[in-house]
Amino acid sequence: MIKISKAGSKDSDKIAGLIQNHLGRDYKPLRITKEIIEEKMKERGNGFFVAKDGNRVVGTIRYSVKDLDLVDLRWLVVEDVHRYKGIGTELLNTALKELKKRRMRKVVARIMSDSKEPITVFLKGGFQIEGYFREHYRKGTDIIQFSRFI
Ligand SMILES: CC(C)(COP(=O)(O)OP(=O)(O)OC[C@H]1O[C@@H](n2cnc3c(N)ncnc32)[C@H](O)[C@@H]1OP(=O)(O)O)[C@@H](O)C(=O)NCCC(=O)NCCS
């Protein structure tokens, strides 16, 4: 059974592996390491949730407060073999619930324009498209910004 929980430093290695495997090419030449995850976990206004199958981390999401009550959601990843079972949606909903509890107002996510699954997950999660950025972080990759008020 899959369980979602707040992540702790003991999960940082597995989280780094997931992000590096599934989003690593977007961060080249940087490599996402355990140390980077631990650093982010300690940063004020940052937090991770993990989806676990027993002790095994199979998914993650990170939030990062950018301003008083404005938050970025980042690094939503689910392992290939566990996809299309609602885990991504559950991670998103868990993060939103936590952010609402923390009295956040606006949540933003930036997704590559050709990434079908994450776009579906955020649209179904009540997010709207509010911006389109051409070749933004990298040459050849357009970005869509999604947002939702909570
Ligand atoms: C985005 C991601 C986390 C979604 O994880 P997931 O656990 O599969 O998500 P869910 O099961 O909740 O939802 C997947 C949605 O994809 C859609 N989907 C289902 N089967 C599909 C298929 N064969 N092809 C495309 N889309 C499909 C469905 O609409 C489904 O939602 P629904 O079941 O509620 O209708 C996962 O695809 C992933 O890790 N992608 C790579 C990392 C990434 O790009 N992250 C975003 C950057 S932050």
mmCIF file of C-alpha atoms and ligand atoms in Angstrom:
data_model
loop_
_atom_site.group_PDB
_atom_site.id
_atom_site.type_symbol
_atom_site.label_atom_id
_atom_site.label_comp_id
_atom_site.label_asym_id
_atom_site.label_seq_id
_atom_site.Cartn_x
_atom_site.Cartn_y
_atom_site.Cartn_z
ATOM 1 C CA MET A 1 0.000 0.000 0.000
ATOM 2 C CA ILE A 2 1.249 3.497 -0.842
ATOM 3 C CA LYS A 3 1.507 6.011 1.990
ATOM 4 C CA ILE A 4 2.244 9.727 1.703
ATOM 5 C CA SER A 5 4.212 11.415 4.476
ATOM 6 C CA LYS A 6 6.478 14.365 5.202
ATOM 7 C CA ALA A 7 10.021 13.576 4.135
ATOM 8 C CA GLY A 8 12.951 13.567 6.538
ATOM 9 C CA SER A 9 16.710 13.638 5.978
ATOM 10 C CA LYS A 10 16.748 9.807 5.929
ATOM 11 C CA ASP A 11 14.782 10.028 2.648
ATOM 12 C CA SER A 12 17.153 12.499 0.981
ATOM 13 C CA ASP A 13 19.211 9.894 -0.874
ATOM 14 C CA LYS A 14 16.128 8.268 -2.434
ATOM 15 C CA ILE A 15 14.579 11.635 -3.270
ATOM 16 C CA ALA A 16 17.805 12.753 -4.978
ATOM 17 C CA GLY A 17 17.846 9.515 -7.009
ATOM 18 C CA LEU A 18 14.255 9.975 -8.159
ATOM 19 C CA ILE A 19 14.766 13.590 -9.199
ATOM 20 C CA GLN A 20 18.093 12.904 -10.861
ATOM 21 C CA ASN A 21 16.660 9.952 -12.834
ATOM 22 C CA HIS A 22 13.498 11.654 -14.015
ATOM 23 C CA LEU A 23 14.319 15.368 -14.194
ATOM 24 C CA GLY A 24 18.128 15.301 -14.183
ATOM 25 C CA ARG A 25 18.566 16.189 -17.825
ATOM 26 C CA ASP A 26 16.703 19.477 -17.224
ATOM 27 C CA TYR A 27 19.254 20.475 -14.582
ATOM 28 C CA LYS A 28 22.406 19.597 -16.506
ATOM 29 C CA PRO A 29 25.262 20.194 -15.818
ATOM 30 C CA LEU A 30 24.178 20.200 -12.150
ATOM 31 C CA ARG A 31 23.689 16.792 -10.567
ATOM 32 C CA ILE A 32 20.940 16.463 -7.954
ATOM 33 C CA THR A 33 22.613 14.869 -4.942
ATOM 34 C CA LYS A 34 21.620 13.840 -1.432
ATOM 35 C CA GLU A 35 23.510 16.902 -0.158
ATOM 36 C CA ILE A 36 21.466 19.256 -2.350
ATOM 37 C CA ILE A 37 18.215 17.711 -1.082
ATOM 38 C CA GLU A 38 19.357 17.974 2.542
ATOM 39 C CA GLU A 39 20.270 21.623 1.979
ATOM 40 C CA LYS A 40 16.821 22.326 0.493
ATOM 41 C CA MET A 41 15.131 20.532 3.394
ATOM 42 C CA LYS A 42 16.868 22.876 5.829
ATOM 43 C CA GLU A 43 15.991 26.041 3.898
ATOM 44 C CA ARG A 44 13.261 28.075 5.513
ATOM 45 C CA GLY A 45 9.874 27.660 3.798
ATOM 46 C CA ASN A 46 10.879 24.448 2.019
ATOM 47 C CA GLY A 47 9.486 20.960 2.510
ATOM 48 C CA PHE A 48 9.182 17.607 0.781
ATOM 49 C CA PHE A 49 6.553 14.900 0.823
ATOM 50 C CA VAL A 50 7.248 11.334 -0.191
ATOM 51 C CA ALA A 51 5.079 8.461 -1.383
ATOM 52 C CA LYS A 52 6.329 5.169 0.044
ATOM 53 C CA ASP A 53 5.597 1.588 -0.869
ATOM 54 C CA GLY A 54 6.659 0.018 2.420
ATOM 55 C CA ASN A 55 10.061 1.595 3.037
ATOM 56 C CA ARG A 56 10.695 2.340 -0.601
ATOM 57 C CA VAL A 57 10.343 5.935 -1.815
ATOM 58 C CA VAL A 58 8.400 5.847 -5.109
ATOM 59 C CA GLY A 59 7.402 9.500 -5.443
ATOM 60 C CA THR A 60 8.075 12.999 -4.175
ATOM 61 C CA ILE A 61 7.056 16.653 -4.336
ATOM 62 C CA ARG A 62 8.706 19.798 -2.961
ATOM 63 C CA TYR A 63 7.246 23.140 -1.947
ATOM 64 C CA SER A 64 9.218 26.325 -1.607
ATOM 65 C CA VAL A 65 7.820 29.566 -0.208
ATOM 66 C CA LYS A 66 8.898 32.454 -2.447
ATOM 67 C CA ASP A 67 7.259 35.383 -0.745
ATOM 68 C CA LEU A 68 4.941 36.011 2.183
ATOM 69 C CA ASP A 69 2.178 33.667 0.969
ATOM 70 C CA LEU A 70 3.346 32.742 -2.533
ATOM 71 C CA VAL A 71 4.699 29.198 -3.035
ATOM 72 C CA ASP A 72 6.369 27.220 -5.802
ATOM 73 C CA LEU A 73 5.647 23.515 -6.216
ATOM 74 C CA ARG A 74 8.578 21.672 -7.742
ATOM 75 C CA TRP A 75 10.044 18.252 -8.373
ATOM 76 C CA LEU A 76 6.822 16.251 -8.578
ATOM 77 C CA VAL A 77 8.052 12.798 -9.596
ATOM 78 C CA VAL A 78 6.620 9.275 -9.471
ATOM 79 C CA GLU A 79 8.639 6.185 -10.446
ATOM 80 C CA ASP A 80 7.627 4.792 -13.849
ATOM 81 C CA VAL A 81 6.195 1.495 -12.605
ATOM 82 C CA HIS A 82 3.935 3.291 -10.128
ATOM 83 C CA ARG A 83 2.497 5.858 -12.538
ATOM 84 C CA TYR A 84 -1.178 6.272 -13.533
ATOM 85 C CA LYS A 85 -2.399 5.032 -10.155
ATOM 86 C CA GLY A 86 -3.172 8.435 -8.676
ATOM 87 C CA ILE A 87 0.049 8.824 -6.634
ATOM 88 C CA GLY A 88 1.082 12.068 -8.359
ATOM 89 C CA THR A 89 -2.354 13.544 -7.686
ATOM 90 C CA GLU A 90 -2.210 12.420 -4.065
ATOM 91 C CA LEU A 91 1.221 14.023 -3.587
ATOM 92 C CA LEU A 92 -0.091 17.255 -5.094
ATOM 93 C CA ASN A 93 -3.212 17.229 -2.899
ATOM 94 C CA THR A 94 -1.166 16.525 0.234
ATOM 95 C CA ALA A 95 1.136 19.467 -0.507
ATOM 96 C CA LEU A 96 -1.863 21.746 -1.168
ATOM 97 C CA LYS A 97 -3.483 20.713 2.098
ATOM 98 C CA GLU A 98 -0.290 21.513 4.026
ATOM 99 C CA LEU A 99 0.093 24.869 2.262
ATOM 100 C CA LYS A 100 -3.497 25.798 3.023
ATOM 101 C CA LYS A 101 -2.894 24.955 6.663
ATOM 102 C CA ARG A 102 0.113 27.271 6.552
ATOM 103 C CA ARG A 103 -2.172 30.026 5.214
ATOM 104 C CA MET A 104 -0.479 30.270 1.845
ATOM 105 C CA ARG A 105 -2.446 32.158 -0.804
ATOM 106 C CA LYS A 106 -1.090 31.354 -4.245
ATOM 107 C CA VAL A 107 0.644 28.224 -5.539
ATOM 108 C CA VAL A 108 2.677 28.200 -8.745
ATOM 109 C CA ALA A 109 4.165 25.371 -10.835
ATOM 110 C CA ARG A 110 6.248 25.647 -13.984
ATOM 111 C CA ILE A 111 6.110 22.702 -16.373
ATOM 112 C CA MET A 112 7.742 22.007 -19.717
ATOM 113 C CA SER A 113 5.143 22.630 -22.412
ATOM 114 C CA ASP A 114 5.524 19.131 -23.890
ATOM 115 C CA SER A 115 5.170 17.249 -20.556
ATOM 116 C CA LYS A 116 1.677 15.792 -20.941
ATOM 117 C CA GLU A 117 1.239 13.927 -17.641
ATOM 118 C CA PRO A 118 2.270 16.716 -15.249
ATOM 119 C CA ILE A 119 0.136 19.189 -17.198
ATOM 120 C CA THR A 120 -2.870 16.839 -16.797
ATOM 121 C CA VAL A 121 -2.188 16.396 -13.075
ATOM 122 C CA PHE A 122 -1.996 20.162 -12.412
ATOM 123 C CA LEU A 123 -5.050 21.005 -14.549
ATOM 124 C CA LYS A 124 -7.085 18.311 -12.793
ATOM 125 C CA GLY A 125 -5.795 19.699 -9.506
ATOM 126 C CA GLY A 126 -7.555 22.995 -10.186
ATOM 127 C CA PHE A 127 -4.567 24.907 -11.572
ATOM 128 C CA GLN A 128 -4.922 27.325 -14.471
ATOM 129 C CA ILE A 129 -2.433 28.355 -17.104
ATOM 130 C CA GLU A 130 -1.220 31.875 -16.442
ATOM 131 C CA GLY A 131 1.891 32.238 -18.492
ATOM 132 C CA TYR A 132 3.879 30.866 -21.391
ATOM 133 C CA PHE A 133 7.639 31.366 -21.463
ATOM 134 C CA ARG A 134 9.484 30.701 -24.680
ATOM 135 C CA GLU A 135 12.862 28.934 -24.409
ATOM 136 C CA HIS A 136 12.993 30.120 -20.807
ATOM 137 C CA TYR A 137 15.460 28.098 -18.718
ATOM 138 C CA ARG A 138 16.977 26.318 -21.689
ATOM 139 C CA LYS A 139 17.220 26.868 -25.434
ATOM 140 C CA GLY A 140 14.561 24.795 -27.191
ATOM 141 C CA THR A 141 12.329 24.233 -24.130
ATOM 142 C CA ASP A 142 9.188 26.277 -23.545
ATOM 143 C CA ILE A 143 7.656 26.505 -20.087
ATOM 144 C CA ILE A 144 4.033 26.877 -18.995
ATOM 145 C CA GLN A 145 3.308 28.484 -15.652
ATOM 146 C CA PHE A 146 0.303 27.099 -13.766
ATOM 147 C CA SER A 147 -1.205 28.644 -10.680
ATOM 148 C CA ARG A 148 -3.965 28.137 -8.185
ATOM 149 C CA PHE A 149 -5.285 30.193 -5.286
ATOM 150 C CA ILE A 150 -5.899 28.181 -2.126
HETATM 151 C C1 LIG B 1 3.752 13.904 -13.335
HETATM 152 C C2 LIG B 1 3.793 12.572 -12.619
HETATM 153 C C3 LIG B 1 4.380 12.777 -11.250
HETATM 154 C C4 LIG B 1 2.361 12.024 -12.476
HETATM 155 O O1 LIG B 1 2.397 10.891 -11.635
HETATM 156 P P1 LIG B 1 1.206 9.795 -11.607
HETATM 157 O O2 LIG B 1 1.299 9.102 -10.308
HETATM 158 O O3 LIG B 1 1.238 8.995 -12.824
HETATM 159 O O4 LIG B 1 -0.077 10.768 -11.605
HETATM 160 P P2 LIG B 1 -1.621 10.348 -11.527
HETATM 161 O O5 LIG B 1 -1.753 8.874 -11.612
HETATM 162 O O6 LIG B 1 -2.186 11.047 -10.341
HETATM 163 O O7 LIG B 1 -2.235 11.066 -12.787
HETATM 164 C C5 LIG B 1 -1.731 10.817 -14.073
HETATM 165 C C6 LIG B 1 -2.699 11.349 -15.108
HETATM 166 O O8 LIG B 1 -2.115 11.111 -16.386
HETATM 167 C C7 LIG B 1 -3.174 10.788 -17.295
HETATM 168 N N1 LIG B 1 -2.869 9.510 -17.933
HETATM 169 C C8 LIG B 1 -3.277 8.285 -17.594
HETATM 170 N N2 LIG B 1 -2.799 7.361 -18.442
HETATM 171 C C9 LIG B 1 -2.050 8.040 -19.327
HETATM 172 C C10 LIG B 1 -1.262 7.652 -20.438
HETATM 173 N N3 LIG B 1 -1.142 6.374 -20.800
HETATM 174 N N4 LIG B 1 -0.610 8.632 -21.108
HETATM 175 C C11 LIG B 1 -0.727 9.928 -20.743
HETATM 176 N N5 LIG B 1 -1.462 10.357 -19.703
HETATM 177 C C12 LIG B 1 -2.111 9.423 -19.002
HETATM 178 C C13 LIG B 1 -4.434 10.671 -16.555
HETATM 179 O O9 LIG B 1 -5.206 11.816 -16.822
HETATM 180 C C14 LIG B 1 -4.032 10.612 -15.121
HETATM 181 O O10 LIG B 1 -4.941 11.278 -14.343
HETATM 182 P P3 LIG B 1 -6.309 10.484 -13.934
HETATM 183 O O11 LIG B 1 -5.939 9.061 -13.666
HETATM 184 O O12 LIG B 1 -6.767 11.212 -12.716
HETATM 185 O O13 LIG B 1 -7.212 10.642 -15.098
HETATM 186 C C15 LIG B 1 4.645 11.535 -13.428
HETATM 187 O O14 LIG B 1 4.137 11.456 -14.733
HETATM 188 C C16 LIG B 1 6.133 11.867 -13.492
HETATM 189 O O15 LIG B 1 6.891 11.562 -12.567
HETATM 190 N N6 LIG B 1 6.601 12.523 -14.596
HETATM 191 C C17 LIG B 1 8.021 12.843 -14.765
HETATM 192 C C18 LIG B 1 8.462 13.972 -13.895
HETATM 193 C C19 LIG B 1 7.885 15.305 -14.329
HETATM 194 O O16 LIG B 1 7.884 15.658 -15.485
HETATM 195 N N7 LIG B 1 7.415 16.088 -13.313
HETATM 196 C C20 LIG B 1 6.878 17.412 -13.520
HETATM 197 C C21 LIG B 1 7.887 18.455 -13.324
HETATM 198 S S1 LIG B 1 7.736 19.198 -11.761
#
